[in-house]
mmCIF file of C-alpha atoms in Angstrom:
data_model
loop_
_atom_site.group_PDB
_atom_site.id
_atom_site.type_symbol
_atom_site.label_atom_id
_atom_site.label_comp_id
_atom_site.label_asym_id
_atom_site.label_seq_id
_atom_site.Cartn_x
_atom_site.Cartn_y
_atom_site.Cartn_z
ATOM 1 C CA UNK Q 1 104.062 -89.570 -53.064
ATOM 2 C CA UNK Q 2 104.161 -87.039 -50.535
ATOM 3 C CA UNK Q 3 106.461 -84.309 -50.646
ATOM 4 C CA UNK Q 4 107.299 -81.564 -47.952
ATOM 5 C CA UNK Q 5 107.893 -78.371 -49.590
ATOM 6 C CA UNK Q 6 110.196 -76.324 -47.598
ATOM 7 C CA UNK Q 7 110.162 -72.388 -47.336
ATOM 8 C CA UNK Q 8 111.127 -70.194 -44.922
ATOM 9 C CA UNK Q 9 112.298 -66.483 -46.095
ATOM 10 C CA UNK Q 10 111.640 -64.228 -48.600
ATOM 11 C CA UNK Q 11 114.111 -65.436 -51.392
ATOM 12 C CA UNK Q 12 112.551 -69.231 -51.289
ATOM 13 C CA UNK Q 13 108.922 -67.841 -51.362
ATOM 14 C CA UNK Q 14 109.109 -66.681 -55.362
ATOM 15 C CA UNK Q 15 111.352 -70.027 -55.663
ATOM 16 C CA UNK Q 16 108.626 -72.588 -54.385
ATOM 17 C CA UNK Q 17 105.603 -71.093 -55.793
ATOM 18 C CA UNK Q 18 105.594 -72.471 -59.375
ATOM 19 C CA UNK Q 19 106.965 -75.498 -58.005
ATOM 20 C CA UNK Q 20 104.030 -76.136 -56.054
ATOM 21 C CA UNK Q 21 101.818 -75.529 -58.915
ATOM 22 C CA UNK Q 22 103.820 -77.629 -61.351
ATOM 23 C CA UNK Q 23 103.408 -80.255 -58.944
ATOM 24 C CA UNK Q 24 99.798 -79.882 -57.953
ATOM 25 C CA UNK Q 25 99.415 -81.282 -62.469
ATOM 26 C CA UNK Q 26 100.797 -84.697 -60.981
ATOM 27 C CA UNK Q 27 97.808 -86.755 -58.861
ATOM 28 C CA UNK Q 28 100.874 -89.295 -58.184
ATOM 29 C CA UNK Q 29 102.547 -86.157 -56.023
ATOM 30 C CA UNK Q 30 101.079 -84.697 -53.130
ATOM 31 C CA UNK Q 31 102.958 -81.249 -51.586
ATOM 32 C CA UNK Q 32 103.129 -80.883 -47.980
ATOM 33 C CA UNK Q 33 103.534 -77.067 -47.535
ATOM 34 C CA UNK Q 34 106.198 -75.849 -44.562
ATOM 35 C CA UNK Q 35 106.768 -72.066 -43.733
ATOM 36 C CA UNK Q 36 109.260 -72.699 -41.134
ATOM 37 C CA UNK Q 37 108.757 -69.074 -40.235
ATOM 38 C CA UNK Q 38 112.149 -67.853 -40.703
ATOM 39 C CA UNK Q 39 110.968 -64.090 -42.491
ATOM 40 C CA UNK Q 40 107.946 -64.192 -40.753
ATOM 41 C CA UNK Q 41 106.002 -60.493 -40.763
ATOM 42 C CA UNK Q 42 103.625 -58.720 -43.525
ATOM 43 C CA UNK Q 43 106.512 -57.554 -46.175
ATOM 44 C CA UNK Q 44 108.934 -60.396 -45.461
ATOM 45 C CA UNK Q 45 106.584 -63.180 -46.037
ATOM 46 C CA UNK Q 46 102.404 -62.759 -46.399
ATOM 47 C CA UNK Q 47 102.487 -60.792 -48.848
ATOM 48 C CA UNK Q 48 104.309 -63.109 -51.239
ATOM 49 C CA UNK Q 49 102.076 -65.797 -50.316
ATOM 50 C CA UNK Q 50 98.998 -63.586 -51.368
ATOM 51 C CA UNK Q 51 100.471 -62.133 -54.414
ATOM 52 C CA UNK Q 52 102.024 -65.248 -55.861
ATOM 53 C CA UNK Q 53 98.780 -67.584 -55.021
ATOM 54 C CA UNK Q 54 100.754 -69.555 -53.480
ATOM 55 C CA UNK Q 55 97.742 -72.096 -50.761
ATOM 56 C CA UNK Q 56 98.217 -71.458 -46.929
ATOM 57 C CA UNK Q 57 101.087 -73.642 -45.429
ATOM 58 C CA UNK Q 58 99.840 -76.837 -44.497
ATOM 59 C CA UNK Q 59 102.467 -76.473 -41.701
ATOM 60 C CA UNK Q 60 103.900 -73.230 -40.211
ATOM 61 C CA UNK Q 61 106.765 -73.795 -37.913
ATOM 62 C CA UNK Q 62 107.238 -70.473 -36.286
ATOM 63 C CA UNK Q 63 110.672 -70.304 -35.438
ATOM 64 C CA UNK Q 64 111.532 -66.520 -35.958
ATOM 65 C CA UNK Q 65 114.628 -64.566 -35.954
ATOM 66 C CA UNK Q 66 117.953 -65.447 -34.057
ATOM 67 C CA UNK Q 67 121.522 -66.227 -34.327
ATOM 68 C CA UNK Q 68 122.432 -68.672 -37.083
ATOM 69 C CA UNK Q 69 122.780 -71.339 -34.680
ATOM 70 C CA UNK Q 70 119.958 -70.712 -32.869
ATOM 71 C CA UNK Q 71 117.693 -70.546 -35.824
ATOM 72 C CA UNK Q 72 118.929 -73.668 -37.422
ATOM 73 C CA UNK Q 73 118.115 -75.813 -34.454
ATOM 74 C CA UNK Q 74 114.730 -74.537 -33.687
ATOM 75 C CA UNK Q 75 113.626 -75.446 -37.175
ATOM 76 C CA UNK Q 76 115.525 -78.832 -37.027
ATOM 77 C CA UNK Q 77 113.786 -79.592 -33.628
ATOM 78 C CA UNK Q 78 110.795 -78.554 -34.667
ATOM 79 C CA UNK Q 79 110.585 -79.899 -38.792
ATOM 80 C CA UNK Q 80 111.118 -83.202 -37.078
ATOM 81 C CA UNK Q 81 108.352 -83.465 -35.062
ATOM 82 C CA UNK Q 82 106.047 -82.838 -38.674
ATOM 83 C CA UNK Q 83 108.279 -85.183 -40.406
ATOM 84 C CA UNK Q 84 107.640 -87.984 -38.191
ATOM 85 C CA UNK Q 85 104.114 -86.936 -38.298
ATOM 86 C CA UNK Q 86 103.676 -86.211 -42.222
ATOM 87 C CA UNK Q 87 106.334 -89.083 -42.807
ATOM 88 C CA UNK Q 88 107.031 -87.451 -46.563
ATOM 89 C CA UNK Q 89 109.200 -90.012 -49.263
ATOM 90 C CA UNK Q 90 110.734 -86.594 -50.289
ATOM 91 C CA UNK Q 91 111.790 -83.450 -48.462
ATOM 92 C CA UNK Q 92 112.377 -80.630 -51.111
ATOM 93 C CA UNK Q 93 114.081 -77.484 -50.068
ATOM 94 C CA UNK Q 94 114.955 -74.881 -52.512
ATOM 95 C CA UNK Q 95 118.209 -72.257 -52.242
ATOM 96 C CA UNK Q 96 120.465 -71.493 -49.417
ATOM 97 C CA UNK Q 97 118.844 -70.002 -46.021
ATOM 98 C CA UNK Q 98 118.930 -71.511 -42.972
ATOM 99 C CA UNK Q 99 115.816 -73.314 -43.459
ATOM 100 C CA UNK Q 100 117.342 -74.954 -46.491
ATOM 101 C CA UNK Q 101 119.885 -76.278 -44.333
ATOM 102 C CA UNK Q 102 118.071 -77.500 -41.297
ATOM 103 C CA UNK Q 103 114.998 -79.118 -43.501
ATOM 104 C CA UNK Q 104 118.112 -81.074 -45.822
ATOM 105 C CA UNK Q 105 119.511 -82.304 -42.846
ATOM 106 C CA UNK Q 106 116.547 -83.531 -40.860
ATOM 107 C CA UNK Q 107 115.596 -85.384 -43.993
ATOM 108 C CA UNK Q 108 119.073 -86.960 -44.457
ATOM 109 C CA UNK Q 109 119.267 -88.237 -40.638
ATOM 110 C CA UNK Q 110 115.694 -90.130 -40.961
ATOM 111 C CA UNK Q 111 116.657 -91.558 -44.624
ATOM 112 C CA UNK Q 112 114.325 -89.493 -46.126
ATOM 113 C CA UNK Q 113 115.640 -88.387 -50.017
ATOM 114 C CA UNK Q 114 116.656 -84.887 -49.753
ATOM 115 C CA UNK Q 115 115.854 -82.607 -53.302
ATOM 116 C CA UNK Q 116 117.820 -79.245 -53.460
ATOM 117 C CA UNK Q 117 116.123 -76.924 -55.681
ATOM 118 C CA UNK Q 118 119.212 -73.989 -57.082
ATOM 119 C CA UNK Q 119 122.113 -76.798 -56.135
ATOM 120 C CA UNK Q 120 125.344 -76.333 -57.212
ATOM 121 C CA UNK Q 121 125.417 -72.989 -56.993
ATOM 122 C CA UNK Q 122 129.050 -71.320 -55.666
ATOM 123 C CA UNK Q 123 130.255 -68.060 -54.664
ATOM 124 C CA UNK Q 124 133.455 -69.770 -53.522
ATOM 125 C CA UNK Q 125 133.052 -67.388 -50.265
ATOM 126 C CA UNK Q 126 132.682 -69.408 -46.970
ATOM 127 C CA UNK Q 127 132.715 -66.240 -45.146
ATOM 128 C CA UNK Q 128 129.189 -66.117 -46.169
ATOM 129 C CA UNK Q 129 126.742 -67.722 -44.442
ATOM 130 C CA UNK Q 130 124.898 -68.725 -47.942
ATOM 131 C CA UNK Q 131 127.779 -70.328 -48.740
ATOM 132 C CA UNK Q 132 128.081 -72.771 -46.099
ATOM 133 C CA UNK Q 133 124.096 -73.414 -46.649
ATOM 134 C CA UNK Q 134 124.734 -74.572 -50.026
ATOM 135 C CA UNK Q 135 127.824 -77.107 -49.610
ATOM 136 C CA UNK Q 136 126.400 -78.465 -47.111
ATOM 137 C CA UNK Q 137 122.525 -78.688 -48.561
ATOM 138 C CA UNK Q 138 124.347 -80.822 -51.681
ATOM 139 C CA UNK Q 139 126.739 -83.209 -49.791
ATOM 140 C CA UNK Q 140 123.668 -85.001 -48.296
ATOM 141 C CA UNK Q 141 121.090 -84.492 -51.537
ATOM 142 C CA UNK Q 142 119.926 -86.859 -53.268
ATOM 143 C CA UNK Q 143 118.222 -84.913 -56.431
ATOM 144 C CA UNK Q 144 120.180 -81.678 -56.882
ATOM 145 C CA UNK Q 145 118.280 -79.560 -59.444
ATOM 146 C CA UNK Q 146 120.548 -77.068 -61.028
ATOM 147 C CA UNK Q 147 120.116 -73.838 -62.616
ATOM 148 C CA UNK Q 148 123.074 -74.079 -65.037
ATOM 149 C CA UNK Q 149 126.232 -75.845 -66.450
ATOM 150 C CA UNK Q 150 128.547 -74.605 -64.583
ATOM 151 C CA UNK Q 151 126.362 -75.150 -61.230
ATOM 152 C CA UNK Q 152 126.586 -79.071 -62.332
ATOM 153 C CA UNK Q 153 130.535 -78.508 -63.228
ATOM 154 C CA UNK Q 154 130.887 -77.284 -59.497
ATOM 155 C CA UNK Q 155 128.917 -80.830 -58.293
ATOM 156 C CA UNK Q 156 130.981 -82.926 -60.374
ATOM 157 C CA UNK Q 157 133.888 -81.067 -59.007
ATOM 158 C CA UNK Q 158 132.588 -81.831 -54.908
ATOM 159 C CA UNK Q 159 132.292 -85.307 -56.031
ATOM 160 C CA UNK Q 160 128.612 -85.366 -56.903
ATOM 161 C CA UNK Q 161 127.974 -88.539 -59.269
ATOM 162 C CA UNK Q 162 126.026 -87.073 -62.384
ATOM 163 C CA UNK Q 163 123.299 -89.616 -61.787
ATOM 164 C CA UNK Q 164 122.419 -86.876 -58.877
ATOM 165 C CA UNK Q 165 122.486 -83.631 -60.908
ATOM 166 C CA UNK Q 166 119.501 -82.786 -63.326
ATOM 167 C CA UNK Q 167 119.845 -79.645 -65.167
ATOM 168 C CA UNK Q 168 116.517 -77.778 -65.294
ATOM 169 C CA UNK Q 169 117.014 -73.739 -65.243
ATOM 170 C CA UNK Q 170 116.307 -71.170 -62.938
ATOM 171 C CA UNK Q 171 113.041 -71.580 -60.875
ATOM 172 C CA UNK Q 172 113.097 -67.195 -60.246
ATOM 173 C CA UNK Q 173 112.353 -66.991 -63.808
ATOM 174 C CA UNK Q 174 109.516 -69.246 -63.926
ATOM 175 C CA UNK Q 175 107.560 -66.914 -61.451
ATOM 176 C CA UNK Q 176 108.935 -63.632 -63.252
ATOM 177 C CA UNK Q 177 107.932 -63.850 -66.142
ATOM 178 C CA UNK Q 178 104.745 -65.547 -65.409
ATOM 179 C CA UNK Q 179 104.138 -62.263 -63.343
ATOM 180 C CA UNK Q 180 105.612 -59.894 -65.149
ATOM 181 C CA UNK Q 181 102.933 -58.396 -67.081
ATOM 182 C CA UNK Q 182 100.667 -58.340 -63.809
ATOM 183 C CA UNK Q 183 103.937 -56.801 -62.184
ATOM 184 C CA UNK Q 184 103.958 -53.898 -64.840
ATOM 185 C CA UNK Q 185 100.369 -53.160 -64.605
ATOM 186 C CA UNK Q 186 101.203 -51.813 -60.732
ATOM 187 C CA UNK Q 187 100.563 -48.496 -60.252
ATOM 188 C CA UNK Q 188 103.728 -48.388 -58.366
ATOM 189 C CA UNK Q 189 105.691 -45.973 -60.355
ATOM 190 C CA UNK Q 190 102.936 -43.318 -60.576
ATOM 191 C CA UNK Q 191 102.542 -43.092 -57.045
ATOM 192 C CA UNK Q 192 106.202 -42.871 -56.472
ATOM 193 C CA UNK Q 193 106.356 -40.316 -59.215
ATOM 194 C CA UNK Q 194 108.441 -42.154 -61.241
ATOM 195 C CA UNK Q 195 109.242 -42.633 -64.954
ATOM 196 C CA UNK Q 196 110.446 -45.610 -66.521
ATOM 197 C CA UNK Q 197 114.094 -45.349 -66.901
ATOM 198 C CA UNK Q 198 113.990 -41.970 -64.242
ATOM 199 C CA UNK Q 199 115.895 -43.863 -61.783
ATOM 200 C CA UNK Q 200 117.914 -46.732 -60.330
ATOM 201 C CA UNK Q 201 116.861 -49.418 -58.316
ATOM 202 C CA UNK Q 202 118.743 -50.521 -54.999
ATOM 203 C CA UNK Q 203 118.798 -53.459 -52.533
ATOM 204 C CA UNK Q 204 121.243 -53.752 -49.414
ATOM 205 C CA UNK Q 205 121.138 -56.389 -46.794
ATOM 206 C CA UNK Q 206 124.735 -58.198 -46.641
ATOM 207 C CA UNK Q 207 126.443 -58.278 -43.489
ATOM 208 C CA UNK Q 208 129.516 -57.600 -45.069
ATOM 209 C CA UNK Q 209 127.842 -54.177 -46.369
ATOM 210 C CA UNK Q 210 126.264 -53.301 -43.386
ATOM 211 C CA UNK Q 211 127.224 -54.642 -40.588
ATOM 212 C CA UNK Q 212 131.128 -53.273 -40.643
ATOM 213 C CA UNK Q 213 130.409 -49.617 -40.721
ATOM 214 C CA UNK Q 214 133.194 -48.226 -42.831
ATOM 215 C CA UNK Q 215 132.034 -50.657 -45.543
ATOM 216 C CA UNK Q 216 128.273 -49.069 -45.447
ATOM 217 C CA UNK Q 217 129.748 -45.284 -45.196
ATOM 218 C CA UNK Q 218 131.422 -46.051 -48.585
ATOM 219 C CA UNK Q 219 128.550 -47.323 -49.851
ATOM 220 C CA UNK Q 220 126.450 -44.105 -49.060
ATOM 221 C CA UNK Q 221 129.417 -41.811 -50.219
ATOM 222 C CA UNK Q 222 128.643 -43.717 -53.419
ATOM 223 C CA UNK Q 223 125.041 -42.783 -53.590
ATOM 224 C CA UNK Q 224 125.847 -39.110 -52.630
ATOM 225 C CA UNK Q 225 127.338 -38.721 -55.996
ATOM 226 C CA UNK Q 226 125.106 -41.015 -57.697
ATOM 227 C CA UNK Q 227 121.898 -39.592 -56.693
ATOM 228 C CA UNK Q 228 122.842 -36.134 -58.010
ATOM 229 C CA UNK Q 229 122.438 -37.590 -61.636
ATOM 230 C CA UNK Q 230 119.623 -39.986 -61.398
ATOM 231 C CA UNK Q 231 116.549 -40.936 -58.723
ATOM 232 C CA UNK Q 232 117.549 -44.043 -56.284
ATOM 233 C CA UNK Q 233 114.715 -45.964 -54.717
ATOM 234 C CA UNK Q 234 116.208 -48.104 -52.266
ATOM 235 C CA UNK Q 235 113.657 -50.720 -50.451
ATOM 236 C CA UNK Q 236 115.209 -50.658 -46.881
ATOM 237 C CA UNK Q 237 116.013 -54.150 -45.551
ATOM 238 C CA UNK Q 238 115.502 -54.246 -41.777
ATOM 239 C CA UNK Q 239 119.150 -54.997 -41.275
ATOM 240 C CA UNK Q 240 120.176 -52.260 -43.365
ATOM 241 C CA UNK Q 241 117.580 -49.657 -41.322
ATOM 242 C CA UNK Q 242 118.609 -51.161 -38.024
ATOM 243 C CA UNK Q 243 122.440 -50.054 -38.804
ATOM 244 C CA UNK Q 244 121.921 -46.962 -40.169
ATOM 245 C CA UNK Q 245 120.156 -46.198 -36.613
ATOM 246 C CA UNK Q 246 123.016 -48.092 -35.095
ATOM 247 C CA UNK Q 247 126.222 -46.359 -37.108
ATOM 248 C CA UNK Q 248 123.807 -42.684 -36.511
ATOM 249 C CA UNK Q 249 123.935 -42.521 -40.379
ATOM 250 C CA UNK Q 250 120.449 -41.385 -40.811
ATOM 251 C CA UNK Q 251 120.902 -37.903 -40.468
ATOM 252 C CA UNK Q 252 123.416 -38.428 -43.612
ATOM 253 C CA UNK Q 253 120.675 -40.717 -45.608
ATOM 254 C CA UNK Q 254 117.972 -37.861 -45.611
ATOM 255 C CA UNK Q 255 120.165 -35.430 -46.766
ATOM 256 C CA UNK Q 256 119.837 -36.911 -50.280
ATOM 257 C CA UNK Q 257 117.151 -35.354 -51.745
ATOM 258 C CA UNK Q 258 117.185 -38.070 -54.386
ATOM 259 C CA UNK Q 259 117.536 -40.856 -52.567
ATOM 260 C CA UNK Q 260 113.585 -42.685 -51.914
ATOM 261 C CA UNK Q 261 113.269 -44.750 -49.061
ATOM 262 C CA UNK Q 262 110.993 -47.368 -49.096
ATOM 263 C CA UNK Q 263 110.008 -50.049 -47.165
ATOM 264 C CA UNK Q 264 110.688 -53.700 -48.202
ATOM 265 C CA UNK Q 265 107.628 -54.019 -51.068
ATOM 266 C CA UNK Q 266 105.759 -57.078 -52.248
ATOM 267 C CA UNK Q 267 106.921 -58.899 -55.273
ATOM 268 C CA UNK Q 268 104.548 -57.384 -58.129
ATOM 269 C CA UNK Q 269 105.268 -53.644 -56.892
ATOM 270 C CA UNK Q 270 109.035 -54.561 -56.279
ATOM 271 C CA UNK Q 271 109.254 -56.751 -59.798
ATOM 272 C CA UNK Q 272 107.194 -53.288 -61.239
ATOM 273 C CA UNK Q 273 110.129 -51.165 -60.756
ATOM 274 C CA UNK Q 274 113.175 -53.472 -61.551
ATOM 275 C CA UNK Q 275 111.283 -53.924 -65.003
ATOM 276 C CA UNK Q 276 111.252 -49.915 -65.699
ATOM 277 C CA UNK Q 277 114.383 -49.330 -63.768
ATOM 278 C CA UNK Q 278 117.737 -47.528 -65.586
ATOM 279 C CA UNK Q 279 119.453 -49.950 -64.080
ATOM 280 C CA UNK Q 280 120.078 -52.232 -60.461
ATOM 281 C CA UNK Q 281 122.586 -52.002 -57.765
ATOM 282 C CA UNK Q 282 121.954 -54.415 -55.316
ATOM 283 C CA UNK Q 283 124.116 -57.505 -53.515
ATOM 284 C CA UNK Q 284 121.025 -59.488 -53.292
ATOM 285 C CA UNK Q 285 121.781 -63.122 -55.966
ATOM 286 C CA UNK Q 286 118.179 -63.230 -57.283
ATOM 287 C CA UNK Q 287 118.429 -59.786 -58.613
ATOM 288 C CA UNK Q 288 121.073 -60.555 -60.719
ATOM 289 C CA UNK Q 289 119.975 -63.309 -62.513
ATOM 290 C CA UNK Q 290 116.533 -61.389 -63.108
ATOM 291 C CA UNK Q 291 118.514 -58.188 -64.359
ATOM 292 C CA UNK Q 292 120.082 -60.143 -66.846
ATOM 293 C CA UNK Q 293 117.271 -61.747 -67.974
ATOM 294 C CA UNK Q 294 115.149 -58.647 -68.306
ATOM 295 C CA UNK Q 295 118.571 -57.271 -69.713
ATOM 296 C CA UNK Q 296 118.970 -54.587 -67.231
ATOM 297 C CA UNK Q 297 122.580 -53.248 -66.610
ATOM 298 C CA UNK Q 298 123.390 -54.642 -62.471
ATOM 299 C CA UNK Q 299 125.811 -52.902 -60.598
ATOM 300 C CA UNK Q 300 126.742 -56.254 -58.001
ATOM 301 C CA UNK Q 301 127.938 -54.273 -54.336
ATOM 302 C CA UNK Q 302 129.950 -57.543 -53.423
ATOM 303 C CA UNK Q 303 133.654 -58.743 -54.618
ATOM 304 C CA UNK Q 304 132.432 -62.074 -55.887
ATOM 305 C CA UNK Q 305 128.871 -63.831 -57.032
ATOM 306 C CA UNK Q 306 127.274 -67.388 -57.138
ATOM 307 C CA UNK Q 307 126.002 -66.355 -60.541
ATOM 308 C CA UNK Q 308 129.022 -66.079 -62.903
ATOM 309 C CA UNK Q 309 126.661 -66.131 -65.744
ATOM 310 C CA UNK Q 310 125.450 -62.697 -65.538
ATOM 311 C CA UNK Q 311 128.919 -61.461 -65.157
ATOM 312 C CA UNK Q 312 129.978 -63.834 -68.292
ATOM 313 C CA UNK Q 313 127.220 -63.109 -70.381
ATOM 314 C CA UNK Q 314 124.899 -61.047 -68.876
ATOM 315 C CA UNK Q 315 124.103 -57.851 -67.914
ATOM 316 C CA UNK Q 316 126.003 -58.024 -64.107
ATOM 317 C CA UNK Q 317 129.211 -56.106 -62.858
ATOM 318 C CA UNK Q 318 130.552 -56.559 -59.293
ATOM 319 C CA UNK Q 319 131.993 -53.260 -58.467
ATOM 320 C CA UNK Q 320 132.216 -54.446 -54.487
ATOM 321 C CA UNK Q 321 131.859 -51.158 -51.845
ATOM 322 C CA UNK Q 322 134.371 -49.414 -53.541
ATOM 323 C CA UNK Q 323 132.831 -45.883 -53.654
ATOM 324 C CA UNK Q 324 134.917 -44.810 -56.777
ATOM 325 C CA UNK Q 325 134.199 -47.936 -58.974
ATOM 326 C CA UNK Q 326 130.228 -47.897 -57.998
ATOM 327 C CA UNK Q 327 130.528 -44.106 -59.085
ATOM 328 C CA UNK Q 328 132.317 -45.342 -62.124
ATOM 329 C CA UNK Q 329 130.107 -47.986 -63.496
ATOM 330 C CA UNK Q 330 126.898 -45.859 -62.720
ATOM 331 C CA UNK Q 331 128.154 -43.228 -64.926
ATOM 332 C CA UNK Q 332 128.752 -45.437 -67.980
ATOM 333 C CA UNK Q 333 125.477 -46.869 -67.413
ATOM 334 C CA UNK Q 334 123.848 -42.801 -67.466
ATOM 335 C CA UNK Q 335 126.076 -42.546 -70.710
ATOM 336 C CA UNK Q 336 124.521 -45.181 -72.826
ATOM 337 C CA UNK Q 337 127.616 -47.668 -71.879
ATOM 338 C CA UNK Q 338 126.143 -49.960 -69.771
ATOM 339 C CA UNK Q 339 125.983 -53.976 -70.397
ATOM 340 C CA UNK Q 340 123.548 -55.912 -72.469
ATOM 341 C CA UNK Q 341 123.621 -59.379 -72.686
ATOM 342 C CA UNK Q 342 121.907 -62.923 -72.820
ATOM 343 C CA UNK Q 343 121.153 -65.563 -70.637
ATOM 344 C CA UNK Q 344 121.056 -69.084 -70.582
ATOM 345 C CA UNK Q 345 118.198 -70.736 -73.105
ATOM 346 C CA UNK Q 346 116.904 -73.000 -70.233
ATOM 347 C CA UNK Q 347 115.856 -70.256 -68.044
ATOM 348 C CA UNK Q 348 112.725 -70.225 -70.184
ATOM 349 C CA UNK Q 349 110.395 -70.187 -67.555
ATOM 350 C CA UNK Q 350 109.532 -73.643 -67.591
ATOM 351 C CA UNK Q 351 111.931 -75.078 -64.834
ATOM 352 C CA UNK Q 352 109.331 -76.273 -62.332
ATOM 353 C CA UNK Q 353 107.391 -78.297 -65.164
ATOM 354 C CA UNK Q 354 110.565 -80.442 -65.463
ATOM 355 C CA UNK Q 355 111.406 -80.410 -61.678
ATOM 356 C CA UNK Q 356 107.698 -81.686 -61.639
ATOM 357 C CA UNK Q 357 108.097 -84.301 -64.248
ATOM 358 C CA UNK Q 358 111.551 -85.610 -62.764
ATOM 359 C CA UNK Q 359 109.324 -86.013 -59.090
ATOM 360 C CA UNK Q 360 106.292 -87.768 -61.000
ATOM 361 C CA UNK Q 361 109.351 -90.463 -62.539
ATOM 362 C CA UNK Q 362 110.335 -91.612 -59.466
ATOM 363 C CA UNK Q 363 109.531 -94.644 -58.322
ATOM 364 C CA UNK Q 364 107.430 -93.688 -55.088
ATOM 365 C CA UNK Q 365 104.253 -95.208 -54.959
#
């Protein structure tokens, strides 16, 4: 049974890796590999591919950046060209970029069964783009492989029949704890000069933080105050750099002496500091459902989340870009007050096994 294997930026590359090798312990299944090209440089894609052994792409699109529309038909246009080619039983596309999106619905138009790895995920936000990605990506599935209950609560909600929805954890946590010893043997924090627990680790990339300046200068007048109690190594999206240059806010970034810039890092040197980090502020969704599980306090820079189990019963608080609350939060965190939690006893690290067993079941030949 062949099976294209869709990804395309950096969140799906940590998500398709163990599935790929969970499926390679089948003979029955046979992956066809697509990088539709969506991240496409050294930090934004390679290096995942190297450090996460995941096999050269058997196909590589090359689509690149551009608008939203834009980017979504070039990979439709040119995904259907390899699926009449390949002519897969299955296409399998795993969480919410645009490749997600374009892949599912190529698939669905040639009656080809569509499998959405991380369905049923909601942030109940259709101003974000994610969030269209996902409704969409579920209404034409045919296997929708969720992380929790509540993501299969949300399907049965949309109408989803639960002859659709399987309930088989958290892919992210398959490859992170797989990696996480390899991740802590990086010599990342001694040549940063770091400690563990010396500092805070940041992400930035929404539009919604950076794009609308006012948002992004509250942000920073966050970290002014923040940084004066505790190291922040932020890994610099190349949104986030681009409208710093843009808003002439650079001048303002370097002026906090401990604030560390970094570029965006590979996973085991990135996954090396969230593991020794004091805690995470970030508005990225993978990081909070790996904060939780390595029960590190997350400090969420966005009014709502797709993942309302780290809020629930995790470690996660969404403290938006309100400079005075993200000041707030960080300070009980400094003060021994942060959140501790659990997590959900099927993110256990073996959710691509049972992705890979459901596959093998069907009755392909």
């Amino acid at each position: 049974m062949k099976i294209a294997c869709i990804a395309g930026a950096r969140p799906n590359f940590m998500k398709i890796a163990p599935i790929l090798s969970a499926i390679k312990k089948y003979p029955k299944l046979e992956p066809i590999l697509v990088h539709t090209g969506q991240h496409y440089d050294y930090e934004m894609s390679q290096v995942f591919f190297d450090e996460l052994d995941i096999p050269e792409p058997d196909v590589y699109l090359g689509v690149g950046s551009g608008s939203h529309a834009v980017q979504t038909a070039k990979i439709m246009i040119a995904f259907e060209e390899i699926v009449n080619q390949y002519k897969p039983d299955i296409v399998l596309v795993v969480g919410d970029v645009n490749s997600t999106l374009a892949c599912a619905i190529v698939g669905a138009k040639l009656w080809i069964p569509v499998a959405h790895v991380e369905a049923g995920v909601r942030s109940f936000d259709r101003t974000m783009p994610e969030e269209i990605n996902r409704i969409l990506t579920d209404v034409i599935s045919d296997f929708m492989f969720t992380p929790t209950e509540i993501a299969n609560e949300n399907l049965r909600k949309e109408g989803i029949p639960d002859e659709k929805i399987f309930l088989v954890g958290d892919v992210m946590i398959d490859t992170m704890l797989k990696y996480k010893e390899k991740a802590k043997s990086t010599q990342i924090l001694k040549r940063m000069g770091l400690s563990e627990g010396s500092y805070a680790l940041m992400t930035l990339h929404r539009p919604s933080n950076v794009d609308i300046k006012e948002n992004l200068v509250k942000i920073l007048s966050a970290l002014e105050a923040i940084q004066h109690r505790i190291k922040i190594v932020l890994s610099l999206h190349p949104r986030t750099k681009a409208r710093l240059k843009e808003f002439s806010l650079e001048s303002r970034v370097a002026k906090m002496d401990n604030l560390i810039i970094t570029d965006p890092l590979g996973y085991l040197e990135f996954m090396g500091l969230m593991i020794d980090a004091k805690f995470i502020l970030t508005d990225s969704g993978g990081m909070q459902t790996e904060s939780t599980v390595l029960n590190i306090p997350c400090l969420t820079l966005r009014e709502n989340t797709e993942r309302p189990e780290t809020i629930n019963y995790g470690t996660n608080t969404l403290v938006g870009n309100d400079t005075e609350c993200i000041i707030q939060e960080s300070l009980k965190i400094l003060e021994g007050k942060g959140k501790s939690g659990t997590y959900p006893s099927i993110w256990d690290g073996h959710t691509s096994d049972r992705i890979a067993e459901i596959l093998n079941s069907l009755g392909y030949k």
